[in-house]
Backbone as ProteinMPNN parsed JSONL, in Angstrom:
{"seq_chain_A": "MVKDKKQQQSEDSQQQADLQIQEELAQELAARTEDLQRTRADFENYRKRMEQEKQTARSSGEMSAILKLLPVIDNIERAIGYMPEELKENKWAQGISGLAKNLEKSFDSMNLRRIDAAPGTAFNPELHEAIQFDEEAEGDHEIIAEELQAGYVLNGLPIRHAMVKVTKK", "coords_chain_A": {"N_chain_A": [[0.797, -1.163, 0.007], [1.974, 1.203, 0.703], [3.677, 1.373, -1.362], [1.853, 1.688, -3.393], [0.793, 4.19, -2.746], [3.05, 5.771, -2.955], [3.627, 5.306, -5.58], [1.331, 6.317, -6.707], [1.608, 9.049, -6.006], [3.893, 9.598, -7.401], [2.972, 9.207, -10.02], [1.071, 11.253, -10.078], [2.708, 13.502, -9.746], [4.169, 13.217, -12.088], [2.14, 13.608, -13.961], [1.418, 16.206, -13.366], [3.779, 17.51, -14.057], [3.892, 16.846, -16.761], [1.555, 18.207, -17.594], [2.345, 20.811, -17.026], [4.45, 21.076, -18.822], [3.033, 20.755, -21.198], [1.446, 23.057, -21.075], [3.409, 25.049, -21.194], [4.444, 24.499, -23.689], [2.181, 25.023, -25.269], [1.889, 27.766, -24.813], [4.263, 28.669, -25.894], [3.879, 27.862, -28.548], [1.683, 29.473, -29.209], [2.899, 31.997, -28.973], [4.832, 31.815, -31.001], [3.177, 31.451, -33.188], [1.864, 33.91, -33.222], [4.097, 35.591, -33.693], [4.739, 34.69, -36.245], [2.414, 35.447, -37.681], [2.6, 38.203, -37.411], [5.028, 38.69, -38.717], [4.3, 37.878, -41.303], [2.342, 39.801, -41.858], [3.935, 42.12, -41.716], [5.638, 41.62, -43.884], [3.802, 41.609, -46.001], [2.955, 44.292, -45.889], [5.37, 45.512, -46.473], [5.769, 44.571, -49.092], [3.619, 45.791, -50.386], [4.305, 48.493, -49.988], [6.694, 48.639, -51.399], [5.77, 48.123, -53.975], [4.17, 50.358, -54.339], [6.152, 52.374, -54.196], [7.66, 51.702, -56.456], [5.774, 52.155, -58.47], [5.445, 54.92, -58.113], [8.031, 55.836, -58.755], [8.094, 55.081, -61.425], [6.048, 56.657, -62.483], [7.086, 59.171, -61.965], [9.405, 59.182, -63.566], [8.199, 58.946, -66.064], [6.736, 61.318, -66.178], [8.846, 63.184, -66.099], [10.157, 62.618, -68.545], [8.134, 63.314, -70.352], [7.82, 66.041, -69.789], [10.201, 66.999, -70.823], [9.8, 66.565, -73.488], [7.717, 68.229, -74.207], [8.436, 70.944, -75.083], [9.439, 70.348, -77.627], [7.174, 69.396, -78.921], [5.676, 71.766, -78.838], [7.206, 73.363, -80.561], [6.959, 71.948, -83.002], [4.204, 72.213, -83.4], [4.017, 75.001, -83.66], [5.538, 75.349, -86.008], [3.9, 73.994, -87.816], [1.646, 75.663, -87.687], [2.619, 78.014, -88.808], [3.016, 77.316, -91.394], [3.342, 78.006, -94.825], [0.601, 78.547, -97.124], [0.968, 77.529, -99.692], [2.583, 75.337, -99.243], [1.099, 73.406, -98.048], [0.175, 71.12, -99.387], [2.47, 69.773, -99.863], [4.445, 66.851, -99.617], [6.407, 66.459, -97.66], [5.762, 68.436, -95.754], [3.258, 67.483, -95.057], [4.055, 65.152, -93.865], [5.3, 66.117, -91.501], [3.046, 67.178, -90.246], [1.689, 64.772, -89.877], [3.441, 63.544, -88.09], [3.028, 65.133, -85.807], [0.384, 64.376, -85.22], [0.759, 61.637, -84.696], [2.324, 61.797, -82.405], [0.493, 62.945, -80.673], [-1.42, 60.871, -80.465], [0.21, 58.954, -79.209], [0.666, 60.242, -76.796], [-1.948, 60.311, -75.828], [-2.312, 57.594, -75.304], [-0.694, 57.397, -73.131], [-2.127, 58.639, -71.23], [-2.007, 61.397, -71.245], [-3.282, 64.513, -71.542], [-4.343, 67.334, -73.44], [-4.893, 70.564, -72.17], [-7.95, 72.24, -72.239], [-8.058, 75.255, -73.713], [-9.331, 76.969, -75.375], [-10.377, 79.925, -77.154], [-12.884, 81.773, -75.464], [-13.406, 79.91, -73.523], [-13.953, 79.345, -70.069], [-11.848, 80.888, -67.685], [-9.625, 79.078, -65.675], [-7.85, 78.99, -62.828], [-6.551, 76.74, -61.864], [-5.837, 75.282, -64.012], [-5.03, 77.003, -66.003], [-2.687, 79.603, -66.807], [-2.535, 82.993, -66.48], [-1.029, 85.044, -68.68], [-1.235, 87.337, -70.095], [-3.473, 90.132, -69.747], [-6.509, 91.563, -70.599], [-7.008, 94.712, -70.02], [-8.908, 96.641, -70.616], [-11.307, 95.419, -71.092], [-14.67, 94.755, -70.081], [-16.731, 93.192, -67.665], [-18.106, 90.402, -65.799], [-17.096, 87.824, -65.743], [-14.154, 85.986, -66.167], [-12.655, 85.075, -69.116], [-10.979, 83.075, -71.592], [-9.08, 84.618, -74.024], [-7.106, 84.054, -75.821], [-4.957, 81.309, -76.547], [-1.693, 80.984, -75.575], [0.348, 79.19, -75.068], [0.272, 75.706, -75.048], [-1.183, 73.684, -72.485], [-0.859, 70.826, -70.291], [-2.285, 67.823, -68.911], [-1.533, 65.105, -66.889], [-2.609, 61.986, -66.16], [-4.81, 63.135, -64.884], [-3.728, 65.173, -63.39], [-2.444, 68.47, -63.51], [0.512, 69.049, -65.379], [1.737, 71.0, -66.748], [0.678, 74.204, -66.937], [-1.703, 75.813, -69.033], [-0.724, 78.588, -70.9], [-2.254, 81.645, -71.147], [-4.102, 84.388, -72.664], [-6.213, 86.608, -71.05], [-9.535, 87.845, -70.871], [-12.417, 89.832, -70.004], [-15.883, 89.126, -69.75]], "CA_chain_A": [[0.005, -0.01, 0.005], [2.891, 2.323, 0.705], [4.137, 1.477, -2.736], [0.773, 2.23, -4.216], [0.696, 5.598, -2.442], [4.234, 6.39, -3.564], [3.468, 5.19, -7.008], [0.272, 7.28, -7.054], [2.196, 10.376, -5.881], [4.829, 9.718, -8.493], [2.18, 9.399, -11.211], [0.487, 12.595, -9.974], [3.809, 14.414, -10.032], [4.507, 13.139, -13.51], [1.045, 14.216, -14.694], [1.547, 17.686, -13.204], [4.937, 17.921, -14.858], [3.434, 16.765, -18.155], [0.616, 19.319, -17.807], [3.113, 22.057, -17.031], [5.174, 21.08, -20.092], [2.03, 21.018, -22.26], [1.08, 24.474, -20.969], [4.543, 25.828, -21.667], [4.515, 24.307, -25.147], [1.037, 25.723, -25.843], [2.233, 29.169, -24.741], [5.338, 28.914, -26.916], [3.264, 27.722, -29.854], [0.881, 30.712, -29.419], [3.839, 33.105, -29.201], [5.438, 31.599, -32.338], [2.112, 31.686, -34.184], [1.681, 35.377, -33.24], [5.265, 36.119, -34.39], [4.597, 34.351, -37.7], [1.394, 36.278, -38.246], [3.163, 39.562, -37.426], [6.016, 38.683, -39.777], [3.558, 37.824, -42.576], [1.72, 41.104, -42.054], [5.037, 43.044, -42.012], [6.106, 41.358, -45.242], [2.778, 42.05, -46.897], [3.025, 45.759, -45.882], [6.613, 45.84, -47.196], [5.522, 44.292, -50.486], [2.722, 46.839, -50.89], [5.035, 49.732, -49.999], [7.676, 48.555, -52.521], [5.002, 48.24, -55.213], [3.799, 51.767, -54.447], [7.374, 53.146, -54.553], [7.993, 51.383, -57.822], [4.814, 52.89, -59.3], [5.787, 56.323, -57.999], [9.249, 56.075, -59.537], [7.74, 54.926, -62.853], [5.271, 57.85, -62.854], [7.998, 60.318, -61.951], [10.225, 59.092, -64.772], [7.307, 59.206, -67.199], [6.453, 62.768, -66.204], [10.079, 63.878, -66.45], [10.381, 62.488, -69.969], [7.116, 64.078, -71.057], [8.12, 67.465, -69.679], [11.314, 67.307, -71.729], [9.294, 66.483, -74.873], [6.704, 69.241, -74.495], [8.907, 72.047, -75.929], [9.548, 69.848, -78.989], [5.795, 69.406, -79.437], [5.324, 73.154, -79.042], [7.886, 73.831, -81.783], [6.311, 71.285, -84.163], [2.882, 72.847, -83.587], [4.295, 76.36, -84.202], [5.957, 75.216, -87.4], [2.697, 73.664, -88.629], [0.803, 76.849, -87.686], [3.201, 79.037, -89.705], [3.29, 76.732, -92.715], [2.678, 78.766, -95.899], [-0.518, 77.9, -97.772], [1.433, 76.781, -100.886], [3.269, 74.094, -98.84], [0.161, 72.461, -97.342], [0.062, 69.895, -100.16], [3.807, 69.175, -99.967], [4.538, 65.563, -98.887], [7.277, 66.656, -96.475], [4.988, 69.187, -94.772], [2.224, 66.569, -94.546], [4.734, 64.229, -92.906], [5.416, 66.817, -90.227], [1.705, 67.18, -89.64], [1.412, 63.39, -89.425], [4.273, 63.365, -86.893], [2.321, 65.764, -84.672], [-0.78, 63.532, -84.907], [1.241, 60.402, -84.034], [2.731, 62.154, -81.024], [-0.748, 63.14, -79.893], [-1.948, 59.501, -80.183], [1.092, 58.34, -78.207], [0.41, 60.901, -75.517], [-3.247, 59.82, -75.371], [-2.137, 56.261, -74.75], [-0.011, 57.559, -71.831], [-3.061, 59.36, -70.391], [-1.609, 62.795, -71.257], [-4.332, 65.263, -72.269], [-4.125, 68.766, -73.612], [-5.842, 71.382, -71.402], [-8.799, 73.042, -73.108], [-7.826, 76.686, -73.537], [-9.828, 77.623, -76.58], [-10.988, 81.241, -76.89], [-14.26, 81.685, -74.985], [-13.437, 79.0, -72.41], [-13.82, 80.02, -68.747], [-10.492, 80.851, -67.103], [-9.556, 78.23, -64.462], [-6.449, 79.123, -62.383], [-5.925, 75.466, -61.588], [-5.375, 74.723, -65.271], [-4.546, 78.094, -66.866], [-1.836, 80.666, -66.236], [-2.803, 84.217, -67.24], [0.182, 85.744, -69.032], [-1.682, 88.691, -70.499], [-4.831, 90.4, -69.316], [-7.125, 92.688, -71.344], [-7.425, 95.674, -68.972], [-9.998, 97.473, -71.069], [-12.541, 94.632, -71.181], [-15.57, 94.857, -68.922], [-17.585, 92.015, -67.453], [-17.98, 89.744, -64.476], [-16.455, 86.513, -65.879], [-12.865, 85.934, -66.886], [-12.619, 84.063, -70.159], [-9.739, 83.025, -72.355], [-9.125, 85.348, -75.297], [-6.143, 83.412, -76.727], [-4.012, 80.386, -75.96], [-0.318, 81.348, -75.982], [1.129, 77.966, -75.043], [-0.606, 74.595, -74.612], [-0.937, 73.066, -71.16], [-1.143, 69.392, -70.323], [-2.677, 67.104, -67.708], [-1.13, 63.726, -66.914], [-3.38, 61.187, -65.176], [-5.715, 64.017, -64.162], [-3.017, 66.239, -62.662], [-1.724, 69.363, -64.443], [1.985, 69.041, -65.304], [2.114, 72.299, -67.265], [-0.506, 75.02, -67.123], [-1.841, 76.5, -70.33], [-0.495, 80.019, -70.824], [-3.336, 82.251, -71.902], [-4.483, 85.797, -72.569], [-7.525, 86.588, -70.404], [-10.352, 89.037, -70.972], [-13.648, 89.74, -69.21], [-17.093, 89.136, -70.58]], "C_chain_A": [[0.858, 1.254, 0.01], [3.438, 2.513, -0.708], [3.078, 2.076, -3.633], [0.644, 3.747, -4.01], [1.849, 6.355, -3.106], [4.117, 6.387, -5.082], [2.396, 6.205, -7.504], [0.82, 8.716, -7.023], [3.16, 10.614, -7.067], [4.076, 9.969, -9.819], [1.545, 10.784, -11.234], [1.538, 13.647, -10.31], [4.169, 14.416, -11.516], [3.427, 13.788, -14.339], [1.116, 15.726, -14.592], [2.717, 18.217, -14.044], [4.58, 17.916, -16.338], [2.488, 17.922, -18.509], [1.352, 20.66, -17.921], [3.883, 22.177, -18.372], [4.242, 21.377, -21.24], [1.647, 22.479, -22.262], [2.175, 25.356, -21.532], [4.638, 25.745, -23.212], [3.362, 25.047, -25.858], [1.305, 27.226, -25.876], [3.282, 29.536, -25.807], [4.766, 28.821, -28.313], [2.419, 28.985, -30.186], [1.778, 31.864, -29.722], [4.452, 33.006, -30.593], [4.405, 31.872, -33.443], [1.9, 33.208, -34.333], [2.856, 36.043, -33.979], [5.168, 35.87, -35.885], [3.548, 35.219, -38.337], [1.887, 37.729, -38.371], [4.162, 39.673, -38.587], [5.356, 38.671, -41.15], [2.947, 39.2, -42.874], [2.798, 42.161, -42.425], [5.503, 42.873, -43.446], [5.097, 41.825, -46.261], [2.77, 43.609, -47.0], [4.268, 46.219, -46.648], [6.41, 45.672, -48.688], [4.658, 45.392, -51.097], [3.483, 48.195, -51.008], [6.045, 49.754, -51.16], [6.953, 48.704, -53.867], [4.58, 49.703, -55.427], [4.993, 52.635, -54.831], [7.806, 52.912, -56.005], [7.069, 52.135, -58.797], [5.109, 54.394, -59.282], [7.017, 56.689, -58.823], [8.97, 56.019, -61.028], [6.992, 56.206, -63.305], [6.173, 59.077, -62.89], [8.886, 60.334, -63.179], [9.422, 59.428, -66.008], [7.062, 60.724, -67.324], [7.699, 63.567, -66.585], [10.339, 63.789, -67.952], [9.394, 63.308, -70.771], [7.426, 65.566, -70.979], [9.271, 67.892, -70.595], [10.865, 67.312, -73.191], [8.347, 67.63, -75.226], [7.233, 70.428, -75.322], [9.095, 71.624, -77.402], [8.181, 69.856, -79.658], [5.363, 70.84, -79.754], [5.937, 73.676, -80.367], [7.286, 73.22, -83.037], [4.989, 71.945, -84.438], [3.034, 74.269, -84.149], [4.646, 76.286, -85.683], [4.77, 74.868, -88.313], [1.774, 74.892, -88.762], [1.321, 77.937, -88.64], [3.478, 78.492, -91.118], [2.567, 77.559, -93.806], [1.634, 77.921, -96.613], [-0.028, 77.041, -98.951], [2.17, 75.497, -100.526], [2.346, 73.061, -98.2], [0.009, 71.139, -98.074], [1.42, 69.196, -100.307], [3.888, 67.93, -99.081], [5.345, 65.722, -97.595], [6.472, 67.365, -95.386], [3.853, 68.317, -94.219], [2.804, 65.551, -93.582], [4.943, 64.841, -91.557], [4.104, 66.898, -89.504], [1.321, 65.799, -89.094], [2.202, 63.069, -88.171], [3.559, 63.927, -85.628], [1.105, 64.896, -84.246], [-0.367, 62.217, -84.23], [1.69, 60.661, -82.606], [1.513, 62.329, -80.127], [-1.376, 61.812, -79.559], [-1.107, 58.817, -79.106], [0.837, 58.936, -76.826], [-0.962, 60.491, -74.962], [-3.125, 58.468, -74.717], [-1.413, 56.307, -73.378], [-0.863, 58.364, -70.85], [-2.644, 60.816, -70.219], [-2.633, 63.499, -72.136], [-3.96, 66.749, -72.334], [-5.237, 69.508, -72.848], [-6.623, 72.221, -72.4], [-8.585, 74.517, -72.772], [-8.241, 77.476, -74.772], [-10.446, 78.971, -76.239], [-12.488, 81.048, -76.501], [-14.418, 80.704, -73.794], [-13.261, 79.781, -71.088], [-12.412, 79.831, -68.221], [-10.537, 80.044, -65.804], [-8.106, 78.331, -63.952], [-5.774, 77.816, -62.023], [-5.341, 74.836, -62.866], [-4.681, 75.747, -66.186], [-3.663, 79.07, -66.093], [-2.04, 81.9, -67.122], [-1.469, 84.97, -67.423], [-0.115, 87.17, -69.438], [-3.143, 88.876, -70.053], [-5.328, 91.65, -70.046], [-7.711, 93.637, -70.286], [-8.674, 96.454, -69.373], [-11.333, 96.76, -71.118], [-13.37, 94.787, -69.923], [-16.441, 93.621, -68.856], [-17.293, 91.387, -66.115], [-17.159, 88.414, -64.574], [-15.184, 86.643, -66.68], [-12.942, 84.794, -67.871], [-11.319, 84.153, -70.918], [-9.966, 83.722, -73.696], [-8.237, 84.63, -76.321], [-5.28, 82.457, -75.946], [-2.633, 80.726, -76.483], [0.595, 80.138, -75.995], [0.233, 76.875, -74.44], [-0.177, 74.114, -73.246], [-1.354, 71.626, -71.216], [-1.437, 68.866, -68.928], [-2.269, 65.665, -67.896], [-1.838, 62.994, -65.765], [-4.241, 62.097, -64.291], [-5.069, 65.131, -63.421], [-2.283, 67.149, -63.651], [-0.21, 69.262, -64.24], [2.549, 70.314, -65.922], [0.824, 73.068, -67.564], [-0.519, 75.631, -68.503], [-1.632, 77.994, -70.106], [-1.477, 80.714, -71.727], [-3.415, 83.756, -71.724], [-5.93, 85.79, -72.073], [-8.232, 87.923, -70.653], [-11.602, 88.841, -70.113], [-14.833, 89.801, -70.156], [-18.293, 89.223, -69.661]], "O_chain_A": [[0.499, 2.255, -0.609], [3.635, 3.632, -1.182], [3.375, 2.873, -4.523], [0.417, 4.495, -4.961], [1.667, 7.406, -3.72], [4.469, 7.354, -5.757], [2.542, 6.84, -8.548], [0.526, 9.508, -7.917], [3.21, 11.704, -7.639], [4.473, 10.811, -10.624], [1.484, 11.422, -12.285], [1.274, 14.575, -11.075], [4.434, 15.46, -12.113], [3.733, 14.457, -15.326], [0.909, 16.443, -15.571], [2.612, 19.275, -14.664], [4.913, 18.843, -17.076], [2.601, 18.532, -19.572], [1.043, 21.504, -18.763], [3.945, 23.254, -18.964], [4.578, 22.138, -22.146], [1.531, 23.088, -23.325], [1.9, 26.306, -22.265], [4.868, 26.732, -23.91], [3.56, 25.625, -26.926], [0.983, 27.889, -26.862], [3.187, 30.55, -26.498], [5.126, 29.616, -29.182], [2.454, 29.484, -31.311], [1.488, 32.651, -30.624], [4.576, 34.014, -31.288], [4.724, 32.446, -34.485], [1.773, 33.715, -35.447], [2.649, 36.945, -34.791], [5.481, 36.746, -36.691], [3.759, 35.7, -39.451], [1.596, 38.393, -39.365], [4.134, 40.643, -39.344], [5.799, 39.373, -42.06], [3.027, 39.695, -43.998], [2.595, 42.979, -43.322], [5.738, 43.855, -44.149], [5.478, 42.385, -47.29], [2.595, 44.154, -48.09], [4.218, 47.204, -47.384], [6.826, 46.524, -49.472], [4.936, 45.867, -52.198], [3.325, 48.928, -51.984], [6.217, 50.78, -51.817], [7.471, 49.338, -54.786], [4.627, 50.216, -56.545], [4.877, 53.52, -55.678], [8.261, 53.833, -56.683], [7.519, 52.674, -59.808], [5.029, 55.058, -60.315], [7.043, 57.716, -59.501], [9.525, 56.796, -61.805], [7.275, 56.757, -64.369], [6.025, 59.93, -63.766], [9.1, 61.39, -63.774], [9.909, 60.119, -66.903], [7.164, 61.312, -68.401], [7.596, 64.54, -67.332], [10.706, 64.788, -68.571], [9.767, 63.932, -71.765], [7.313, 66.279, -71.976], [9.297, 69.024, -71.079], [11.47, 67.979, -74.03], [8.188, 67.969, -76.399], [6.514, 70.887, -76.21], [8.932, 72.44, -78.309], [8.042, 70.266, -80.81], [4.763, 71.101, -80.797], [5.269, 74.333, -81.164], [7.122, 73.914, -84.041], [4.668, 72.219, -85.594], [2.263, 74.683, -85.014], [4.13, 77.048, -86.501], [4.655, 75.379, -89.427], [1.194, 75.124, -89.823], [0.532, 78.692, -89.209], [4.113, 79.164, -91.931], [1.36, 77.784, -93.73], [1.776, 76.701, -96.695], [-0.55, 75.95, -99.18], [2.371, 74.644, -101.39], [2.782, 71.963, -97.854], [-0.264, 70.121, -97.437], [1.47, 68.092, -100.85], [3.452, 67.953, -97.93], [4.981, 65.166, -96.559], [6.493, 66.948, -94.228], [3.526, 68.41, -93.035], [2.156, 65.137, -92.62], [4.783, 64.159, -90.544], [4.043, 66.711, -88.289], [0.725, 65.669, -88.025], [1.693, 62.393, -87.278], [3.505, 63.295, -84.574], [0.848, 64.719, -83.055], [-1.041, 61.74, -83.318], [1.465, 59.845, -81.713], [1.51, 61.911, -78.969], [-1.838, 61.639, -78.431], [-1.645, 58.178, -78.202], [0.799, 58.224, -75.823], [-1.115, 60.341, -73.75], [-3.757, 58.209, -73.693], [-1.515, 55.374, -72.581], [-0.395, 58.731, -69.772], [-2.892, 61.412, -69.171], [-2.832, 63.148, -73.299], [-3.358, 67.314, -71.421], [-6.397, 69.098, -72.892], [-6.045, 72.839, -73.294], [-8.9, 74.961, -71.668], [-7.626, 78.47, -75.159], [-10.986, 79.143, -75.146], [-13.223, 80.28, -77.122], [-15.461, 80.69, -73.141], [-12.508, 80.753, -71.025], [-11.85, 78.738, -68.304], [-11.379, 80.291, -64.941], [-7.208, 77.796, -64.602], [-4.551, 77.772, -61.888], [-4.468, 73.971, -62.801], [-3.856, 75.39, -67.028], [-3.864, 79.324, -64.906], [-1.769, 81.879, -68.323], [-0.873, 85.459, -66.463], [0.656, 88.089, -69.16], [-3.925, 87.927, -69.991], [-4.636, 92.667, -70.096], [-8.78, 93.379, -69.733], [-9.426, 96.883, -68.498], [-12.381, 97.403, -71.177], [-12.829, 94.934, -68.827], [-16.837, 93.073, -69.884], [-16.37, 91.778, -65.4], [-16.602, 87.96, -63.575], [-15.134, 87.307, -67.715], [-13.26, 83.666, -67.497], [-10.639, 85.179, -70.894], [-10.932, 83.436, -74.403], [-8.548, 84.589, -77.512], [-4.903, 82.744, -74.81], [-2.415, 80.756, -77.694], [1.507, 80.05, -76.817], [-0.468, 77.102, -73.454], [1.002, 74.128, -72.891], [-2.123, 71.233, -72.094], [-0.932, 69.365, -67.922], [-2.593, 65.05, -68.912], [-1.689, 63.331, -64.59], [-4.38, 61.854, -63.093], [-5.765, 65.977, -62.859], [-1.578, 66.66, -64.533], [0.295, 69.367, -63.122], [3.697, 70.677, -65.663], [-0.01, 72.621, -68.351], [0.53, 75.931, -69.073], [-2.269, 78.598, -69.243], [-1.546, 80.429, -72.923], [-2.876, 84.321, -70.773], [-6.771, 85.063, -72.601], [-7.609, 88.985, -70.646], [-11.8, 87.761, -69.555], [-14.789, 90.437, -71.209], [-19.431, 89.246, -70.131]]}, "name": "protein", "num_of_chains": 1, "seq": "MVKDKKQQQSEDSQQQADLQIQEELAQELAARTEDLQRTRADFENYRKRMEQEKQTARSSGEMSAILKLLPVIDNIERAIGYMPEELKENKWAQGISGLAKNLEKSFDSMNLRRIDAAPGTAFNPELHEAIQFDEEAEGDHEIIAEELQAGYVLNGLPIRHAMVKVTKK"}
């Protein structure tokens, strides 16, 4: 009977030790699981941030390249605008006009749009820059009298304001 009691105590001690070990292992498993979940979340956030930075860098490079090309487009458009009437049927002159149209199509595919600054359009300081102002005109509304230089919007954001002459109506 003494052996049974000692054996019983030994078994109880062993069970308590086993329970304690199980508890410690369960706590460690929970801690490791939490660490793993946190690491996964951190990695997912890192991946999203890197994707965003990559997109920002791509957009910045695209905008920089476009801004460098805009003066070339301006010069081509000026040359077409000053083309003498007798050269309008010339193949070379038509090629230059075709070049301007191709550039416009390429810009459309890049989501680059020309700002509407046609005469009679309402002046919008977010899109237009008033270079000249008709002081003698009278009226309540500022409207564009003439577009002096084209402005452009890339992905909905102005990258170069249209330079205009403003009058009142």
